[in-house]
Amino acid sequence: MIEKADIVIIGGGVQGCSIAYNLAKRGQKNIVILEKDTVAHGASGRCGAGFRQQFGTEMNCILARDSVKIFEQLSDELEYDIELNQRGYLILAYTEKEVNQFRKNVELERSLDIPASLITPEEAREIVPCLNTEDVLAATYCPTDGNVNPLLTTFAYAEAAQRLGVKLYQFTEVQKIETDKHGIREVLTSRGRILTDTVVNAAGGHAREVGELAGVEIPVYAQRHQILVTEPVEPLWAPMLMSFSRNFYFQQLPHGSILGGYGDPEHEIIGHNTGTSWEFAATMAKKMTSLVPILSNVRMVRQWSGSYTMSPDSQPILGEHPQLERYYMSLGFSGHGFMLAPITGVMMAEYIMEGSTYLPIEKLNITRFERGELILEPSVV
Amino acid sequence: MDDNTIICRCEDVTWGEIRKQLDKGYMTLDEIKRITRAGMGPCQGKTCQRVLLHAIARYLNKRVEEIQISTYRPPTKPVPLGVLAGGQDD
């Protein structure tokens, strides 16, 4: 194993691989990615992989919009077909409160050149003819939202990074990050030590522990999130179907299978559990068949789970740790890490190499929790 | 077995597609599955996983028990969503 590196990235998920690729693309040399299993083994390879630009805060809209711009040309850039499709997100409103929020969201989104619109239940049914619109008061629709194959995207970033000279060590676990009064000194791994003064924590569900390995506190935790997928069937409808108040998201993928999940922050297991529950499958099946009744005869073939890395305000933590110089973090995405990885990879690379980014990163600094400046995003599942 | 031999019948994945990924350096069953979809279809690898394990072991010159298998997940066989939702008798 290499003995010395300019930058050590911990975590071979989409964040780590995107950051490594963007650093190398900007000319950074001697980058190492350490991954304790294989690339995309954690949440990156377990996520729903939808991307949307329909958010309720300006920052999230801009991050998502710019991430989608990168997704749109990423297959060409990385020389790997990541199976991009832009079939839109249809987000359903079931309460007056939601309708009011969506009206504000759409106004904000349109002011930022995101082509979302507020539509009626009848218009929603024109987009998705098999949709049960009972109790639906309105919906928002953005045709340029979509999804990609999360596994291929992560492998594509990892391969492109390696073509630019990044070294990837898989099955290599970080055991300790040694520091002294000047900052980081070295990273001890299960396969030897690497001298470095710069570490990027992109460890996803394990981010808190990777903080502890360097003696710094990071207020995030892993929480299980479950998904199920059906057998592939003929094309039934196009966009992602989503609701915040009824708590679901599911979509038919280009391949034909239907994939979706819901959030259960009150009951889901906290920690690194990747098992599954019967209750999830039954509840998700109820949600899916009541919204799209023709799904009753479509068969579920698999359910699985992965970790959301939850931060105190469910927004990512980006930037340097105030207690340890050159200890950078790209973590705590709380369920939106995959869709933001193209843009956060660019931002982190700019920030590490130049000390600033073209989008303001300060708002997402870890010190916001002490300052009490939490970011309140109204539109999350 | 040649490049046109179908290993995963659910997803129509050939040995050639799998060998291409092994040539690139991917070594585990999970990586091969995640890239090629071998084992992701309705049978969830019950038909092809053994064949694939032996093929990977042979390619890597390892014993088959050295190759880590994928996680088996529920359900054991495909179940209609309507049955899971409790809306009809099985």
Tab-separated table of C-alpha atoms in Angstrom:
chain	number	residue	atom	x	y	z
A	1	MET	CA	0.000	0.000	0.000
A	2	ILE	CA	1.057	3.570	-0.659
A	3	GLU	CA	2.915	5.165	2.292
A	4	LYS	CA	2.142	8.820	1.715
A	5	ALA	CA	-0.795	10.720	0.234
A	6	ASP	CA	-1.794	14.339	-0.221
A	7	ILE	CA	-5.460	13.576	0.456
A	8	VAL	CA	-7.028	10.488	2.035
A	9	ILE	CA	-10.751	10.059	1.389
A	10	ILE	CA	-12.514	7.673	3.736
A	11	GLY	CA	-15.478	5.962	2.098
A	12	GLY	CA	-15.860	4.472	-1.388
A	13	GLY	CA	-19.449	5.551	-1.826
A	14	VAL	CA	-20.747	8.063	-4.304
A	15	GLN	CA	-19.584	11.011	-2.168
A	16	GLY	CA	-16.027	9.766	-1.781
A	17	CYS	CA	-15.733	8.725	-5.418
A	18	SER	CA	-17.250	11.986	-6.708
A	19	ILE	CA	-14.927	14.067	-4.515
A	20	ALA	CA	-11.895	12.017	-5.594
A	21	TYR	CA	-12.810	12.347	-9.260
A	22	ASN	CA	-13.401	16.098	-9.024
A	23	LEU	CA	-10.163	16.674	-7.118
A	24	ALA	CA	-8.191	14.705	-9.708
A	25	LYS	CA	-9.978	16.459	-12.574
A	26	ARG	CA	-8.830	19.793	-11.126
A	27	GLY	CA	-5.240	18.575	-11.052
A	28	GLN	CA	-4.860	17.314	-7.499
A	29	LYS	CA	-2.319	14.475	-7.242
A	30	ASN	CA	-1.724	11.683	-4.725
A	31	ILE	CA	-5.327	10.992	-3.739
A	32	VAL	CA	-6.291	7.792	-1.954
A	33	ILE	CA	-9.773	6.366	-1.327
A	34	LEU	CA	-10.074	3.898	1.548
A	35	GLU	CA	-13.115	1.630	1.526
A	36	LYS	CA	-13.726	-1.065	4.123
A	37	ASP	CA	-15.814	-3.206	1.764
A	38	THR	CA	-16.307	-2.586	-1.961
A	39	VAL	CA	-17.327	0.553	-3.863
A	40	ALA	CA	-21.070	1.263	-3.474
A	41	HIS	CA	-21.458	-1.384	-0.773
A	42	GLY	CA	-23.173	1.064	1.600
A	43	ALA	CA	-26.023	3.484	1.091
A	44	SER	CA	-24.913	4.572	-2.409
A	45	GLY	CA	-25.689	1.111	-3.741
A	46	ARG	CA	-28.876	0.717	-1.730
A	47	CYS	CA	-30.661	3.988	-2.439
A	48	GLY	CA	-33.638	4.777	-4.642
A	49	ALA	CA	-31.432	6.965	-6.844
A	50	GLY	CA	-34.128	9.437	-7.756
A	51	PHE	CA	-33.104	13.048	-8.194
A	52	ARG	CA	-35.440	15.978	-7.845
A	53	GLN	CA	-35.192	19.742	-7.911
A	54	GLN	CA	-38.480	20.367	-6.118
A	55	PHE	CA	-37.463	21.609	-2.697
A	56	GLY	CA	-38.670	24.296	-0.341
A	57	THR	CA	-35.435	26.173	0.374
A	58	GLU	CA	-33.431	28.206	-2.115
A	59	MET	CA	-30.205	26.429	-1.200
A	60	ASN	CA	-31.594	22.946	-1.796
A	61	CYS	CA	-33.193	24.022	-5.082
A	62	ILE	CA	-29.894	25.445	-6.342
A	63	LEU	CA	-27.847	22.448	-5.200
A	64	ALA	CA	-30.319	20.027	-6.790
A	65	ARG	CA	-30.626	22.055	-10.008
A	66	ASP	CA	-26.873	22.211	-10.485
A	67	SER	CA	-26.531	18.523	-9.613
A	68	VAL	CA	-29.067	17.655	-12.319
A	69	LYS	CA	-27.089	19.714	-14.841
A	70	ILE	CA	-24.110	17.484	-14.088
A	71	PHE	CA	-26.195	14.276	-14.197
A	72	GLU	CA	-27.440	15.278	-17.667
A	73	GLN	CA	-23.972	14.981	-19.174
A	74	LEU	CA	-22.349	12.605	-16.693
A	75	SER	CA	-22.453	9.488	-18.905
A	76	ASP	CA	-20.350	11.359	-21.491
A	77	GLU	CA	-18.051	12.918	-18.912
A	78	LEU	CA	-17.317	9.635	-17.124
A	79	GLU	CA	-17.434	7.523	-20.321
A	80	TYR	CA	-19.905	5.134	-18.703
A	81	ASP	CA	-23.647	4.773	-19.345
A	82	ILE	CA	-25.229	5.522	-15.970
A	83	GLU	CA	-28.779	4.964	-17.324
A	84	LEU	CA	-30.027	8.510	-16.875
A	85	ASN	CA	-33.718	9.080	-17.355
A	86	GLN	CA	-35.668	12.273	-16.827
A	87	ARG	CA	-39.294	11.256	-16.515
A	88	GLY	CA	-40.146	13.787	-13.865
A	89	TYR	CA	-41.352	13.729	-10.271
A	90	LEU	CA	-45.061	14.055	-9.517
A	91	ILE	CA	-45.490	15.157	-5.908
A	92	LEU	CA	-49.019	14.859	-4.546
A	93	ALA	CA	-50.623	17.244	-2.045
A	94	TYR	CA	-53.284	15.847	0.283
A	95	THR	CA	-53.771	18.767	2.692
A	96	GLU	CA	-54.444	22.498	2.338
A	97	LYS	CA	-51.203	23.126	4.193
A	98	GLU	CA	-49.323	21.134	1.576
A	99	VAL	CA	-51.045	22.959	-1.278
A	100	ASN	CA	-49.958	26.295	0.217
A	101	GLN	CA	-46.416	25.049	0.703
A	102	PHE	CA	-46.291	23.670	-2.845
A	103	ARG	CA	-47.510	26.998	-4.233
A	104	LYS	CA	-44.568	28.690	-2.507
A	105	ASN	CA	-42.173	25.944	-3.596
A	106	VAL	CA	-43.163	26.250	-7.256
A	107	GLU	CA	-42.789	30.037	-7.166
A	108	LEU	CA	-39.310	29.641	-5.672
A	109	GLU	CA	-38.353	26.881	-8.109
A	110	ARG	CA	-39.494	28.843	-11.154
A	111	SER	CA	-37.517	31.884	-9.992
A	112	LEU	CA	-34.453	29.594	-10.078
A	113	ASP	CA	-35.182	28.263	-13.591
A	114	ILE	CA	-36.492	24.923	-12.350
A	115	PRO	CA	-39.398	24.000	-14.679
A	116	ALA	CA	-41.858	22.853	-11.980
A	117	SER	CA	-45.562	23.623	-11.997
A	118	LEU	CA	-48.586	23.285	-9.730
A	119	ILE	CA	-51.202	21.128	-11.413
A	120	THR	CA	-54.704	19.840	-10.721
A	121	PRO	CA	-55.568	16.196	-9.901
A	122	GLU	CA	-57.039	15.905	-13.430
A	123	GLU	CA	-53.774	17.080	-14.953
A	124	ALA	CA	-51.907	14.616	-12.730
A	125	ARG	CA	-54.065	11.829	-14.135
A	126	GLU	CA	-53.195	12.907	-17.666
A	127	ILE	CA	-49.535	12.332	-16.775
A	128	VAL	CA	-50.249	9.084	-14.878
A	129	PRO	CA	-53.535	7.595	-16.180
A	130	CYS	CA	-53.468	4.662	-13.728
A	131	LEU	CA	-53.222	6.996	-10.699
A	132	ASN	CA	-55.889	6.972	-7.998
A	133	THR	CA	-56.328	10.683	-7.272
A	134	GLU	CA	-58.808	10.222	-4.414
A	135	ASP	CA	-58.123	12.875	-1.726
A	136	VAL	CA	-55.456	14.497	-3.944
A	137	LEU	CA	-55.960	18.277	-3.814
A	138	ALA	CA	-53.164	19.290	-6.177
A	139	ALA	CA	-49.734	18.169	-7.310
A	140	THR	CA	-46.444	19.600	-8.475
A	141	TYR	CA	-44.638	18.231	-11.466
A	142	CYS	CA	-41.131	18.846	-12.729
A	143	PRO	CA	-40.314	17.043	-15.986
A	144	THR	CA	-36.529	17.284	-15.644
A	145	ASP	CA	-36.400	15.384	-12.349
A	146	GLY	CA	-35.511	11.727	-12.797
A	147	ASN	CA	-33.193	8.978	-11.777
A	148	VAL	CA	-30.010	7.130	-12.665
A	149	ASN	CA	-28.594	3.727	-11.817
A	150	PRO	CA	-26.854	4.397	-8.476
A	151	LEU	CA	-24.543	1.399	-8.684
A	152	LEU	CA	-23.275	2.218	-12.149
A	153	THR	CA	-22.929	5.912	-11.257
A	154	THR	CA	-20.739	5.117	-8.261
A	155	PHE	CA	-18.626	2.615	-10.213
A	156	ALA	CA	-18.361	5.179	-13.039
A	157	TYR	CA	-16.988	7.831	-10.658
A	158	ALA	CA	-14.596	5.308	-9.106
A	159	GLU	CA	-13.278	4.131	-12.478
A	160	ALA	CA	-12.923	7.682	-13.828
A	161	ALA	CA	-11.086	8.747	-10.666
A	162	GLN	CA	-8.678	5.829	-11.023
A	163	ARG	CA	-8.016	6.685	-14.682
A	164	LEU	CA	-6.902	10.106	-13.387
A	165	GLY	CA	-4.492	8.490	-10.942
A	166	VAL	CA	-6.565	8.128	-7.779
A	167	LYS	CA	-5.646	5.020	-5.780
A	168	LEU	CA	-8.551	2.970	-4.462
A	169	TYR	CA	-7.965	0.493	-1.633
A	170	GLN	CA	-10.939	-1.760	-0.987
A	171	PHE	CA	-11.328	-4.084	2.007
A	172	THR	CA	-9.200	-1.547	3.878
A	173	GLU	CA	-10.597	-0.322	7.168
A	174	VAL	CA	-9.454	2.865	8.867
A	175	GLN	CA	-8.525	2.177	12.489
A	176	LYS	CA	-7.201	5.511	13.690
A	177	ILE	CA	-6.445	9.010	12.446
A	178	GLU	CA	-3.360	10.229	14.297
A	179	THR	CA	-3.128	13.945	15.016
A	180	ASP	CA	-0.742	16.299	16.771
A	181	LYS	CA	-0.742	20.011	17.506
A	182	HIS	CA	-0.200	20.809	13.826
A	183	GLY	CA	-3.187	18.758	12.656
A	184	ILE	CA	-3.492	15.381	10.971
A	185	ARG	CA	-0.347	13.256	10.863
A	186	GLU	CA	-1.315	9.856	9.511
A	187	VAL	CA	-4.117	7.402	8.883
A	188	LEU	CA	-3.747	3.907	10.327
A	189	THR	CA	-5.535	1.199	8.371
A	190	SER	CA	-5.986	-2.553	8.542
A	191	ARG	CA	-3.331	-2.749	5.793
A	192	GLY	CA	-0.766	-0.291	7.059
A	193	ARG	CA	-0.283	3.435	7.616
A	194	ILE	CA	-0.510	6.385	5.239
A	195	LEU	CA	1.200	9.675	6.050
A	196	THR	CA	-1.083	12.578	5.181
A	197	ASP	CA	-2.198	15.958	6.486
A	198	THR	CA	-5.616	15.918	4.803
A	199	VAL	CA	-8.575	13.610	5.388
A	200	VAL	CA	-12.059	13.689	3.885
A	201	ASN	CA	-14.755	11.936	5.871
A	202	ALA	CA	-17.194	10.581	3.298
A	203	ALA	CA	-18.048	7.511	5.343
A	204	GLY	CA	-21.845	7.764	5.046
A	205	GLY	CA	-23.535	5.776	7.805
A	206	HIS	CA	-20.184	5.395	9.560
A	207	ALA	CA	-19.355	9.110	9.517
A	208	ARG	CA	-19.738	9.610	13.258
A	209	GLU	CA	-17.289	6.783	14.036
A	210	VAL	CA	-14.822	8.113	11.465
A	211	GLY	CA	-15.024	11.398	13.408
A	212	GLU	CA	-14.270	9.578	16.650
A	213	LEU	CA	-11.220	7.950	15.011
A	214	ALA	CA	-9.770	11.451	14.755
A	215	GLY	CA	-11.121	12.585	18.116
A	216	VAL	CA	-13.704	14.980	16.688
A	217	GLU	CA	-17.406	14.993	17.332
A	218	ILE	CA	-19.848	14.857	14.429
A	219	PRO	CA	-23.531	14.988	15.408
A	220	VAL	CA	-24.949	12.455	12.948
A	221	TYR	CA	-26.342	8.944	13.269
A	222	ALA	CA	-27.230	6.081	10.945
A	223	GLN	CA	-30.860	5.093	10.626
A	224	ARG	CA	-32.202	2.214	8.588
A	225	HIS	CA	-34.321	2.963	5.549
A	226	GLN	CA	-36.071	0.224	3.587
A	227	ILE	CA	-36.918	-0.216	-0.078
A	228	LEU	CA	-38.682	-2.882	-2.099
A	229	VAL	CA	-38.597	-3.741	-5.780
A	230	THR	CA	-40.951	-5.699	-8.027
A	231	GLU	CA	-40.448	-7.894	-11.040
A	232	PRO	CA	-40.165	-5.957	-14.318
A	233	VAL	CA	-43.488	-5.366	-16.098
A	234	GLU	CA	-44.556	-3.473	-19.218
A	235	PRO	CA	-44.378	0.344	-19.025
A	236	LEU	CA	-47.226	1.586	-16.794
A	237	TRP	CA	-46.365	5.222	-16.093
A	238	ALA	CA	-43.390	7.547	-16.225
A	239	PRO	CA	-42.657	9.844	-13.255
A	240	MET	CA	-41.685	9.218	-9.661
A	241	LEU	CA	-44.793	9.365	-7.452
A	242	MET	CA	-44.206	11.002	-4.109
A	243	SER	CA	-46.040	12.418	-1.124
A	244	PHE	CA	-44.714	14.017	2.036
A	245	SER	CA	-47.932	13.810	4.090
A	246	ARG	CA	-48.761	10.248	3.012
A	247	ASN	CA	-45.066	9.353	3.166
A	248	PHE	CA	-44.017	7.362	0.098
A	249	TYR	CA	-42.018	7.478	-3.079
A	250	PHE	CA	-42.065	4.910	-5.859
A	251	GLN	CA	-41.327	4.785	-9.547
A	252	GLN	CA	-41.217	2.397	-12.456
A	253	LEU	CA	-37.621	2.194	-13.622
A	254	PRO	CA	-36.686	2.083	-17.333
A	255	HIS	CA	-35.927	-1.609	-16.821
A	256	GLY	CA	-39.604	-2.195	-15.891
A	257	SER	CA	-39.429	-2.950	-12.197
A	258	ILE	CA	-41.123	-0.685	-9.667
A	259	LEU	CA	-39.009	0.485	-6.752
A	260	GLY	CA	-39.931	2.520	-3.725
A	261	GLY	CA	-39.931	3.143	-0.018
A	262	TYR	CA	-41.042	5.414	2.765
A	263	GLY	CA	-39.449	7.035	5.776
A	264	ASP	CA	-40.225	5.929	9.320
A	265	PRO	CA	-37.983	8.052	11.537
A	266	GLU	CA	-39.989	7.267	14.692
A	267	HIS	CA	-39.803	3.479	14.477
A	268	GLU	CA	-36.909	2.558	12.217
A	269	ILE	CA	-33.830	1.031	13.779
A	270	ILE	CA	-31.014	3.415	14.604
A	271	GLY	CA	-27.538	2.045	13.903
A	272	HIS	CA	-25.967	-0.125	11.245
A	273	ASN	CA	-28.778	-2.610	10.756
A	274	THR	CA	-29.294	-3.683	7.148
A	275	GLY	CA	-32.008	-6.244	7.807
A	276	THR	CA	-35.596	-5.861	6.639
A	277	SER	CA	-39.026	-6.019	8.238
A	278	TRP	CA	-42.263	-7.642	7.223
A	279	GLU	CA	-44.160	-4.534	8.364
A	280	PHE	CA	-42.332	-2.443	5.807
A	281	ALA	CA	-43.231	-4.729	2.895
A	282	ALA	CA	-46.902	-4.914	3.927
A	283	THR	CA	-47.220	-1.171	4.526
A	284	MET	CA	-45.405	-0.222	1.332
A	285	ALA	CA	-47.532	-2.675	-0.677
A	286	LYS	CA	-50.673	-1.028	0.755
A	287	LYS	CA	-49.439	2.427	-0.211
A	288	MET	CA	-48.530	1.318	-3.732
A	289	THR	CA	-51.703	-0.645	-4.486
A	290	SER	CA	-54.004	2.031	-3.137
A	291	LEU	CA	-52.371	4.710	-5.288
A	292	VAL	CA	-51.911	2.557	-8.390
A	293	PRO	CA	-54.461	-0.284	-8.071
A	294	ILE	CA	-53.203	-2.201	-11.129
A	295	LEU	CA	-50.046	-2.967	-9.131
A	296	SER	CA	-51.969	-5.566	-7.076
A	297	ASN	CA	-50.896	-8.370	-9.365
A	298	VAL	CA	-47.282	-7.228	-9.743
A	299	ARG	CA	-44.942	-9.279	-7.587
A	300	MET	CA	-42.331	-8.028	-5.148
A	301	VAL	CA	-39.041	-9.859	-5.727
A	302	ARG	CA	-36.815	-8.278	-3.091
A	303	GLN	CA	-36.668	-5.913	-0.178
A	304	TRP	CA	-33.502	-4.509	1.336
A	305	SER	CA	-32.251	-1.651	3.444
A	306	GLY	CA	-29.435	0.813	3.888
A	307	SER	CA	-28.583	3.694	6.179
A	308	TYR	CA	-29.652	7.289	6.017
A	309	THR	CA	-27.045	9.407	7.790
A	310	MET	CA	-29.193	11.804	9.773
A	311	SER	CA	-27.981	15.242	10.834
A	312	PRO	CA	-29.772	17.432	13.405
A	313	ASP	CA	-31.610	19.404	10.693
A	314	SER	CA	-31.656	16.647	8.043
A	315	GLN	CA	-29.346	18.713	5.838
A	316	PRO	CA	-25.792	17.795	4.836
A	317	ILE	CA	-22.643	18.825	6.673
A	318	LEU	CA	-19.993	20.090	4.257
A	319	GLY	CA	-16.647	21.715	4.968
A	320	GLU	CA	-13.809	21.586	7.453
A	321	HIS	CA	-14.106	20.566	11.092
A	322	PRO	CA	-13.469	23.534	13.436
A	323	GLN	CA	-11.484	21.356	15.867
A	324	LEU	CA	-9.136	19.773	13.341
A	325	GLU	CA	-7.433	21.515	10.462
A	326	ARG	CA	-7.739	19.816	7.075
A	327	TYR	CA	-10.309	17.317	8.343
A	328	TYR	CA	-13.067	17.737	5.766
A	329	MET	CA	-16.580	16.339	5.853
A	330	SER	CA	-19.149	15.505	3.218
A	331	LEU	CA	-21.769	13.642	5.207
A	332	GLY	CA	-25.104	13.709	7.021
A	333	PHE	CA	-27.161	13.955	3.829
A	334	SER	CA	-30.183	12.452	5.587
A	335	GLY	CA	-31.446	10.634	2.504
A	336	HIS	CA	-30.384	13.045	-0.250
A	337	GLY	CA	-26.708	12.182	-0.599
A	338	PHE	CA	-26.910	10.329	-3.852
A	339	MET	CA	-28.797	12.991	-5.792
A	340	LEU	CA	-26.467	15.720	-4.540
A	341	ALA	CA	-23.183	13.834	-5.053
A	342	PRO	CA	-22.366	15.340	-8.468
A	343	ILE	CA	-22.533	18.890	-7.114
A	344	THR	CA	-21.121	18.254	-3.638
A	345	GLY	CA	-18.168	16.473	-5.250
A	346	VAL	CA	-17.414	19.642	-7.226
A	347	MET	CA	-17.934	21.898	-4.205
A	348	MET	CA	-15.747	19.832	-1.903
A	349	ALA	CA	-12.965	19.648	-4.492
A	350	GLU	CA	-13.076	23.440	-4.961
A	351	TYR	CA	-13.199	24.032	-1.221
A	352	ILE	CA	-10.284	21.708	-0.422
A	353	MET	CA	-8.075	23.042	-3.236
A	354	GLU	CA	-9.020	26.719	-3.275
A	355	GLY	CA	-10.699	27.410	0.060
A	356	SER	CA	-13.938	28.616	-1.528
A	357	THR	CA	-16.675	27.359	-3.831
A	358	TYR	CA	-18.880	28.875	-6.499
A	359	LEU	CA	-21.903	28.035	-4.304
A	360	PRO	CA	-21.905	29.184	-0.673
A	361	ILE	CA	-20.755	26.247	1.455
A	362	GLU	CA	-20.659	28.138	4.787
A	363	LYS	CA	-24.360	27.608	5.463
A	364	LEU	CA	-23.708	23.864	5.563
A	365	ASN	CA	-20.761	24.093	7.946
A	366	ILE	CA	-20.938	21.940	11.070
A	367	THR	CA	-20.781	25.048	13.284
A	368	ARG	CA	-24.362	25.927	12.299
A	369	PHE	CA	-25.678	23.663	15.063
A	370	GLU	CA	-23.813	25.619	17.749
A	371	ARG	CA	-24.893	28.896	16.187
A	372	GLY	CA	-28.474	27.654	16.160
A	373	GLU	CA	-28.776	28.364	12.452
A	374	LEU	CA	-30.535	25.217	11.384
A	375	ILE	CA	-31.788	24.843	7.842
A	376	LEU	CA	-35.497	24.027	7.758
A	377	GLU	CA	-36.467	22.210	4.590
A	378	PRO	CA	-40.232	21.617	4.509
A	379	SER	CA	-40.244	19.129	1.623
A	380	VAL	CA	-38.682	15.814	2.645
A	381	VAL	CA	-39.911	12.213	2.917
B	1	MET	CA	-18.994	-22.164	-21.694
B	2	ASP	CA	-18.279	-19.356	-24.152
B	3	ASP	CA	-18.964	-15.606	-24.166
B	4	ASN	CA	-22.485	-16.141	-25.489
B	5	THR	CA	-23.515	-18.586	-22.771
B	6	ILE	CA	-26.334	-17.111	-20.711
B	7	ILE	CA	-25.501	-17.290	-17.014
B	8	CYS	CA	-28.489	-15.362	-15.599
B	9	ARG	CA	-31.651	-16.386	-17.397
B	10	CYS	CA	-33.932	-13.853	-15.680
B	11	GLU	CA	-31.856	-10.891	-16.813
B	12	ASP	CA	-30.242	-12.411	-19.932
B	13	VAL	CA	-26.679	-11.861	-18.737
B	14	THR	CA	-24.007	-13.685	-20.715
B	15	TRP	CA	-20.646	-14.995	-19.564
B	16	GLY	CA	-19.042	-12.475	-21.934
B	17	GLU	CA	-20.600	-9.553	-20.049
B	18	ILE	CA	-19.485	-11.018	-16.729
B	19	ARG	CA	-15.978	-11.831	-17.967
B	20	LYS	CA	-15.594	-8.236	-19.180
B	21	GLN	CA	-16.114	-6.989	-15.609
B	22	LEU	CA	-13.718	-9.611	-14.187
B	23	ASP	CA	-11.165	-8.458	-16.783
B	24	LYS	CA	-11.618	-4.908	-15.455
B	25	GLY	CA	-10.681	-6.099	-11.967
B	26	TYR	CA	-14.050	-6.581	-10.267
B	27	MET	CA	-13.733	-9.668	-8.095
B	28	THR	CA	-16.764	-10.196	-5.889
B	29	LEU	CA	-20.131	-11.692	-6.672
B	30	ASP	CA	-21.861	-8.554	-5.366
B	31	GLU	CA	-19.872	-6.282	-7.696
B	32	ILE	CA	-20.609	-8.492	-10.696
B	33	LYS	CA	-24.279	-8.590	-9.759
B	34	ARG	CA	-24.500	-4.844	-9.221
B	35	ILE	CA	-22.913	-4.040	-12.574
B	36	THR	CA	-24.433	-6.709	-14.818
B	37	ARG	CA	-27.754	-7.409	-13.006
B	38	ALA	CA	-26.919	-11.140	-12.894
B	39	GLY	CA	-29.036	-12.470	-10.022
B	40	MET	CA	-31.325	-9.445	-9.776
B	41	GLY	CA	-34.323	-10.932	-11.607
B	42	PRO	CA	-37.435	-12.700	-10.354
B	43	CYS	CA	-35.495	-15.793	-9.166
B	44	GLN	CA	-33.023	-13.567	-7.252
B	45	GLY	CA	-30.056	-15.719	-8.165
B	46	LYS	CA	-31.510	-19.046	-7.094
B	47	THR	CA	-30.764	-20.395	-10.556
B	48	CYS	CA	-27.546	-18.612	-11.483
B	49	GLN	CA	-25.692	-17.841	-8.262
B	50	ARG	CA	-24.044	-21.281	-8.053
B	51	VAL	CA	-23.059	-21.198	-11.706
B	52	LEU	CA	-21.724	-17.671	-11.291
B	53	LEU	CA	-19.787	-18.542	-8.129
B	54	HIS	CA	-18.025	-21.425	-9.869
B	55	ALA	CA	-17.296	-19.287	-12.932
B	56	ILE	CA	-15.813	-16.467	-10.841
B	57	ALA	CA	-13.769	-18.917	-8.750
B	58	ARG	CA	-12.382	-20.529	-11.887
B	59	TYR	CA	-11.536	-17.153	-13.426
B	60	LEU	CA	-9.760	-15.989	-10.252
B	61	ASN	CA	-8.111	-19.358	-9.717
B	62	LYS	CA	-9.672	-19.636	-6.262
B	63	ARG	CA	-11.746	-22.231	-4.471
B	64	VAL	CA	-15.479	-21.657	-4.704
B	65	GLU	CA	-15.810	-21.372	-0.908
B	66	GLU	CA	-13.424	-18.399	-0.994
B	67	ILE	CA	-15.916	-16.363	-3.007
B	68	GLN	CA	-18.332	-14.448	-0.814
B	69	ILE	CA	-22.001	-14.946	-1.718
B	70	SER	CA	-24.643	-12.203	-1.965
B	71	THR	CA	-27.215	-11.545	0.737
B	72	TYR	CA	-30.445	-13.467	0.337
B	73	ARG	CA	-33.413	-11.246	1.097
B	74	PRO	CA	-37.148	-11.712	1.486
B	75	PRO	CA	-39.371	-12.825	-0.121
B	76	THR	CA	-38.339	-16.434	-0.809
B	77	LYS	CA	-40.434	-16.359	-3.939
B	78	PRO	CA	-42.103	-13.393	-5.656
B	79	VAL	CA	-45.292	-12.261	-3.868
B	80	PRO	CA	-48.002	-10.071	-5.472
B	81	LEU	CA	-48.255	-6.627	-3.868
B	82	GLY	CA	-52.007	-7.186	-3.478
B	83	VAL	CA	-51.336	-10.222	-1.292
B	84	LEU	CA	-48.749	-8.359	0.765
B	85	ALA	CA	-51.227	-5.524	1.204
B	86	GLY	CA	-53.747	-8.005	2.539
B	87	GLY	CA	-56.340	-7.169	-0.060
B	88	GLN	CA	-56.835	-10.627	-1.506
B	89	ASP	CA	-56.488	-14.297	-0.595
B	90	ASP	CA	-53.397	-16.158	-1.690
